[in-house]
Tab-separated table of C-alpha atoms in Angstrom:
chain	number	residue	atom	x	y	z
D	90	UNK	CA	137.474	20.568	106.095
D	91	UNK	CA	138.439	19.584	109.494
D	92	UNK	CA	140.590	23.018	109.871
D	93	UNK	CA	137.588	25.022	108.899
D	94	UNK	CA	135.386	23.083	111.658
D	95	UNK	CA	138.460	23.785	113.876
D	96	UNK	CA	138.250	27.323	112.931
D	97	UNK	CA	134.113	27.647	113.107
D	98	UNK	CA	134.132	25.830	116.963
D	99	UNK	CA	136.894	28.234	117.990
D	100	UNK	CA	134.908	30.864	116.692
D	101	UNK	CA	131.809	29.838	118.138
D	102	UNK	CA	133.239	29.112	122.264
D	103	UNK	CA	134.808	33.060	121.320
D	104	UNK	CA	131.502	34.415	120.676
D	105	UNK	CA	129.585	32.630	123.544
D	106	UNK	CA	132.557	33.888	126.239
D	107	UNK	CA	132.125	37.483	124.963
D	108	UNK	CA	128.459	37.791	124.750
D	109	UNK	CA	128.019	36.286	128.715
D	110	UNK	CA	131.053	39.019	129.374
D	111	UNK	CA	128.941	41.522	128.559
D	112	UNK	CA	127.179	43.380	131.369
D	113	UNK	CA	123.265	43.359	130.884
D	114	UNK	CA	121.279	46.205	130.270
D	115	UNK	CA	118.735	45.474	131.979
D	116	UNK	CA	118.940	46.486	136.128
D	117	UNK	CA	119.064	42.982	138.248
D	118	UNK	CA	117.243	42.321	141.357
D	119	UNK	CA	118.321	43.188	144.740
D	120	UNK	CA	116.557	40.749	147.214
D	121	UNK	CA	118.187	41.674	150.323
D	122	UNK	CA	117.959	44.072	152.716
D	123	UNK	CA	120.409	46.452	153.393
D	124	UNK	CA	120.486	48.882	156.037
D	125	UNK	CA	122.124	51.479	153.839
D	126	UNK	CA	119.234	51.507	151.817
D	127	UNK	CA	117.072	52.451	154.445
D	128	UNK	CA	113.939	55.186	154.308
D	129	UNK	CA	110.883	55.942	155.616
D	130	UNK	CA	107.854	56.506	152.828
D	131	UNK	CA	103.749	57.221	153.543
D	132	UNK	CA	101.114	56.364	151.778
D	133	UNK	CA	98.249	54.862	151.285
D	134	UNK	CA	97.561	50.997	151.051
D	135	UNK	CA	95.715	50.528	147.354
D	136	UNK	CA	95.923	46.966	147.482
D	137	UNK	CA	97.126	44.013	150.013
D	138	UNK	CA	98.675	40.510	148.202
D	139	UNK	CA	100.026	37.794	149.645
D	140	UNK	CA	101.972	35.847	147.133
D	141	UNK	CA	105.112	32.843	147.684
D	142	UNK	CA	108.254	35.497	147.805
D	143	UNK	CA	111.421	35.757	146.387
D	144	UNK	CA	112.467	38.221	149.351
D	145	UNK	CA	110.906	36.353	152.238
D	146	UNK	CA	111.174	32.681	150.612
D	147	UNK	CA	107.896	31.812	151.784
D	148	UNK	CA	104.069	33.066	151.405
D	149	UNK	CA	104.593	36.787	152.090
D	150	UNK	CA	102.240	39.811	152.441
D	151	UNK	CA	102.588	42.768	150.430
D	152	UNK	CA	100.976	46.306	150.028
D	153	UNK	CA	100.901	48.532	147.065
D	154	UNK	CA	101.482	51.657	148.596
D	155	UNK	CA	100.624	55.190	147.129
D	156	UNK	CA	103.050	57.820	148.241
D	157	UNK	CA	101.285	60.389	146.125
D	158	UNK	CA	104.469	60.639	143.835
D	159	UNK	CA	104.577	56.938	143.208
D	160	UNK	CA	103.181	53.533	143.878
D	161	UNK	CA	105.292	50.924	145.138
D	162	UNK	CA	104.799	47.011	146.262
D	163	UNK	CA	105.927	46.802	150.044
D	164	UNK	CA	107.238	43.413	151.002
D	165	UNK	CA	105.952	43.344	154.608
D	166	UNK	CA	106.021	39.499	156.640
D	167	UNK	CA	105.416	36.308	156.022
D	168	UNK	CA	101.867	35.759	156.127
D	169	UNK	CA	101.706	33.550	159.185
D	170	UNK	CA	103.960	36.063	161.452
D	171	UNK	CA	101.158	38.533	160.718
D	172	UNK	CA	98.273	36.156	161.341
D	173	UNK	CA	99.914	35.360	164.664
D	174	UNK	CA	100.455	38.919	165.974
D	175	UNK	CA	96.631	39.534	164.238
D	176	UNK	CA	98.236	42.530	162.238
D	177	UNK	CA	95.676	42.774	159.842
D	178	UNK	CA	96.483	45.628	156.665
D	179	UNK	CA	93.501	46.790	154.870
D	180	UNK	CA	93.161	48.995	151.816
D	181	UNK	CA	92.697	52.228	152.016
D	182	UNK	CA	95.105	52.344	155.429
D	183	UNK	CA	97.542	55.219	155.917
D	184	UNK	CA	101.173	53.714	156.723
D	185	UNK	CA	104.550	54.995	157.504
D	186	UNK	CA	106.995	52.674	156.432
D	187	UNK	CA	110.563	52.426	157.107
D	188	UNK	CA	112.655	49.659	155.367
D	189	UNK	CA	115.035	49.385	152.775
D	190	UNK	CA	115.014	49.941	149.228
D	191	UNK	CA	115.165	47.525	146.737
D	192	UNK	CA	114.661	46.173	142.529
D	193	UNK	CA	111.974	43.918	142.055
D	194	UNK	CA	110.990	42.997	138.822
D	195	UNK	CA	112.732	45.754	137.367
D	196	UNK	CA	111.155	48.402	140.081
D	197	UNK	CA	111.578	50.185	143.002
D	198	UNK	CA	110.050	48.521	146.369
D	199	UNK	CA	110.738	47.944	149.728
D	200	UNK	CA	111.127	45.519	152.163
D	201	UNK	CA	109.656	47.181	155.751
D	202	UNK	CA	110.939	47.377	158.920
D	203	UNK	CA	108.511	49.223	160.694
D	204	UNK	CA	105.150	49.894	160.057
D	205	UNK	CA	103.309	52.613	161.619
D	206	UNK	CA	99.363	52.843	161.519
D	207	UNK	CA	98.356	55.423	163.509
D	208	UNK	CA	99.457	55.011	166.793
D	209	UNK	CA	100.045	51.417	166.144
D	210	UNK	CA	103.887	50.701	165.510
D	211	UNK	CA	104.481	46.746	164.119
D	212	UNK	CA	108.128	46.023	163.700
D	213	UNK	CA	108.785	43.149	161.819
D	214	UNK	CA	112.720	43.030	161.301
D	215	UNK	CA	115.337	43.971	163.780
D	216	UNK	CA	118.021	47.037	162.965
D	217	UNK	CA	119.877	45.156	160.611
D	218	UNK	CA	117.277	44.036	158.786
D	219	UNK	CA	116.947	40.101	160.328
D	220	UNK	CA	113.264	38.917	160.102
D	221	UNK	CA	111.623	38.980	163.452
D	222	UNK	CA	109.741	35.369	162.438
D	223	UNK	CA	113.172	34.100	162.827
D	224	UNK	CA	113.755	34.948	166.340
């Protein structure tokens, strides 16, 4: 009896090791920017959130834009760096974004760099991609 409990445990741990070997299906998140990634999209602004952020790690503001070929959720600032430059996005804006492409929530976004309203340009993260608010 104690062999075959032996036999079941080994089993068991063997199982377990392969199964978290195994590489997922499903596409993971990419959080960070990367310069690499970078391109510039237009659209239109069909909805502005401002939500606690796994990108920005605190209360962010975010646009769903509408290229015309797709709609994507643009991770922009933290809230408070746009409240303090009184960069206010509206829907129903046309932007030119440039930042870098990322997953999020199993789709395509972006977290900007530049935004461009206009003749209004708001920069909100250096070349490399370092935050602005943390200057």
């Amino acid at each position: 009896m104690k062999k075959v409990n032996i036999i079941v445990g080994g089993i068991t741990v063997l199982v377990i090791v392969l199964l978290t070997a195994l590489p997922s299906r499903k596409e993971k998140d990419s959080l960070a920017y990367v310069a690499a990634n970078e391109v510039t999209v237009s659209g239109t602004v069909e909805d502005v959130q401002e939500f606690l952020c796994p990108v920005m790690d605190d209360r962010g503001t975010h646009v769903v834009l509408n290229t015309g070929r797709e709609t994507m959720l643009v991770h922009v600032a933290i809230a408070r760096f746009l409240r303090d430059h009184q960069f206010i996005l509206s829907r129903g804006d046309r932007l030119q974004v440039r930042g870098a492409k990322i997953r999020y929530q199993g789709k395509e976004g972006l977290i900007a760099r530049e935004i461009v309203r206009g003749e209004e340009v708001f920069t909100v993260r250096d070349a490399s991609g370092k935050p602005l608010w943390l200057n």
